[in-house]
Every structure is written in structure tokens, then in C-alpha cells.
Coordinates of C-alpha atoms in Angstrom, one line a residue:
M1 CA 140.1 49.0 125.6
T2 CA 140.4 48.5 121.9
R3 CA 141.0 51.3 119.5
Q4 CA 137.4 50.9 118.0
S5 CA 135.8 51.3 121.5
K6 CA 137.9 54.5 122.1
R7 CA 136.7 55.8 118.7
I8 CA 133.0 55.0 119.6
I9 CA 133.5 56.7 123.0
L10 CA 135.0 59.8 121.3
L11 CA 132.3 60.0 118.7
G12 CA 129.7 59.6 121.3
S13 CA 131.2 62.4 123.4
I14 CA 131.4 64.6 120.4
F15 CA 127.7 64.0 119.7
V16 CA 126.6 64.7 123.3
L17 CA 128.8 67.8 123.4
G18 CA 127.2 69.0 120.1
F19 CA 123.7 68.3 121.4
I20 CA 124.5 70.3 124.6
I21 CA 125.9 73.3 122.5
F22 CA 122.9 73.3 120.2
S23 CA 120.5 73.2 123.1
A24 CA 122.2 76.0 125.0
Y25 CA 122.2 78.2 121.7
S26 CA 118.5 77.4 121.0
L27 CA 117.6 78.4 124.7
L28 CA 119.7 81.6 124.6
K29 CA 118.3 82.5 121.2
S30 CA 114.7 82.2 122.3
N31 CA 115.5 84.2 125.4
M32 CA 117.0 87.0 123.6
D33 CA 113.6 88.1 122.3
L34 CA 112.5 88.2 126.0
I35 CA 115.6 90.2 127.1
R36 CA 115.1 92.7 124.3
Q37 CA 111.6 93.5 125.6
F38 CA 113.1 94.8 128.9
Q39 CA 115.8 97.0 127.2
R40 CA 115.2 100.7 126.2
F41 CA 112.8 101.0 123.4
S42 CA 114.2 100.7 119.8
V43 CA 112.8 100.8 116.4
T44 CA 114.3 99.1 113.4
V45 CA 113.1 100.7 110.2
S46 CA 113.5 98.9 106.8
N47 CA 112.9 101.0 103.8
Q48 CA 111.5 98.7 101.0
T49 CA 110.2 101.4 98.9
D50 CA 111.7 102.9 95.8
S51 CA 112.6 106.2 97.3
D52 CA 114.8 107.4 100.1
I53 CA 113.4 108.3 103.6
I54 CA 114.9 111.7 104.3
A55 CA 113.6 112.5 107.8
L56 CA 112.4 110.4 110.6
E57 CA 110.7 111.4 113.9
A58 CA 109.8 109.1 116.8
G59 CA 107.4 110.4 119.6
I60 CA 104.7 109.6 122.1
V61 CA 101.1 109.5 120.6
N62 CA 99.1 112.4 122.0
G63 CA 102.2 113.7 123.9
D64 CA 104.9 116.3 123.6
S65 CA 107.9 114.0 123.8
K66 CA 109.6 113.4 120.4
Q67 CA 113.0 113.1 118.8
Q68 CA 114.0 114.0 115.3
F69 CA 116.4 111.7 113.3
E70 CA 117.8 113.5 110.2
Q71 CA 119.7 110.6 108.8
T72 CA 118.7 109.3 105.2
I73 CA 117.4 105.7 105.0
R74 CA 118.2 104.8 101.4
S75 CA 115.9 102.5 99.4
G76 CA 116.7 98.9 100.6
E77 CA 118.4 100.0 103.7
E78 CA 117.6 99.3 107.3
I79 CA 118.5 101.3 110.3
K80 CA 117.9 100.9 114.2
I81 CA 117.1 103.8 116.3
K82 CA 116.6 104.2 120.1
P83 CA 114.6 107.3 120.6
R84 CA 115.0 109.2 123.9
L85 CA 111.4 109.8 124.9
S86 CA 109.7 110.5 128.3
L87 CA 106.4 109.2 129.3
A88 CA 104.2 109.7 132.5
G89 CA 101.9 106.9 132.9
E90 CA 100.9 104.9 129.7
G91 CA 100.9 105.7 126.1
G92 CA 101.9 104.7 122.5
I93 CA 104.8 105.4 120.2
Y94 CA 104.7 106.5 116.6
I95 CA 107.2 107.3 113.9
K96 CA 106.7 109.9 111.3
Y97 CA 108.7 109.9 108.2
K98 CA 109.2 111.9 105.0
D99 CA 110.3 110.4 101.7
A100 CA 112.4 112.0 99.1
S101 CA 109.2 113.4 97.3
G102 CA 108.4 115.3 100.5
E103 CA 105.4 113.2 101.4
T104 CA 105.0 112.7 105.2
K105 CA 103.4 109.7 106.8
Q106 CA 102.8 108.7 110.4
Q107 CA 102.7 105.1 111.8
A108 CA 102.0 103.7 115.3
V109 CA 104.9 101.4 116.2
C110 CA 104.1 100.5 119.8
S111 CA 100.4 100.6 120.6
Y112 CA 100.8 100.4 124.4
T113 CA 103.6 101.0 126.6
E114 CA 104.2 102.0 130.2
S115 CA 108.0 101.7 130.6
L116 CA 109.4 102.7 127.0
S117 CA 111.0 99.4 126.8
G118 CA 111.0 96.6 124.1
Y119 CA 111.3 97.0 120.4
S120 CA 109.4 97.3 117.1
I121 CA 110.5 96.3 113.7
V122 CA 108.9 98.5 110.9
T123 CA 109.0 97.4 107.2
I124 CA 108.0 100.2 104.9
E125 CA 106.8 98.9 101.6
P126 CA 105.4 100.9 98.5
E127 CA 101.7 100.1 99.5
K128 CA 101.8 99.2 103.2
V129 CA 103.7 99.4 106.4
I130 CA 104.3 96.2 108.4
V131 CA 104.9 96.6 112.2
K132 CA 106.1 93.9 114.5
E133 CA 105.8 95.2 118.1
K134 CA 107.2 93.7 121.3
C135 CA 107.0 96.7 123.7
M136 CA 106.2 97.0 127.3

């Protein structure tokens, strides 16, 4: 076998190995979203306003289960919380937050759940709140 054919085989092997690694990574990445939907419910809150969020509460819509989070979310920051909530049957999940001026707002972050699993990503902007929910 010549030196050139060894080089071609080596480059071909590297290409095939790279393709296999890329394919496995793509498959794993697409399934991570699916896996996250079966984990305990979490909310990622991104504060894109000009003021800090000084209090955060997560709870069950029309229920008694809620949890307070007293950490400050500075303007431009993002946090992830995993509220410990209880639910009998079905329901929804909300967050309530207070900004530095004292104004309190409430936002539904999971419109329907039976198992308190999955996640929501909440982006709080000056004029609107964007919610991406993947809850079960």
C-alpha cells in the first residue's frame, strides 16, 4: 500500500468519524429537549427590563401551593428556579414578580400540567413578557 493511499484511508476515516460524532451530538441535542420535559418543573427567568426584579413567587393557578424566591434578578440577568409545588389533578403554574419600583405583575408560565414536569423560559421585557413553555 502506498503512502498516498494510506493518507486517503486516514482522511476518509477521520471524515467518517467526524460525521458519526456530529450525528450523535445532533441526536442527543434534539432529545435533551424531550428529556427536560420529564424532569421536575423549572422556570428560567430573563430580566430584560431596566430595573431589578426584587421578589419572585411561583405557584399553582387557583391553588394554595406556592414558593417565594427572595433573590434579586438584576437587569440583564437570568436565573433558573425549580419551585417545589404540589398539585392534585391538573392545573397551571404562574410566576408573580415585583420590580424595584414596587410594581407587582403576574404571568402564567405553564398553562396546563398534570405532573409538574417540564420547563418554561420567561423573558421579561419592558413592554411585554415572552413565555416558551414545554410542560407536562
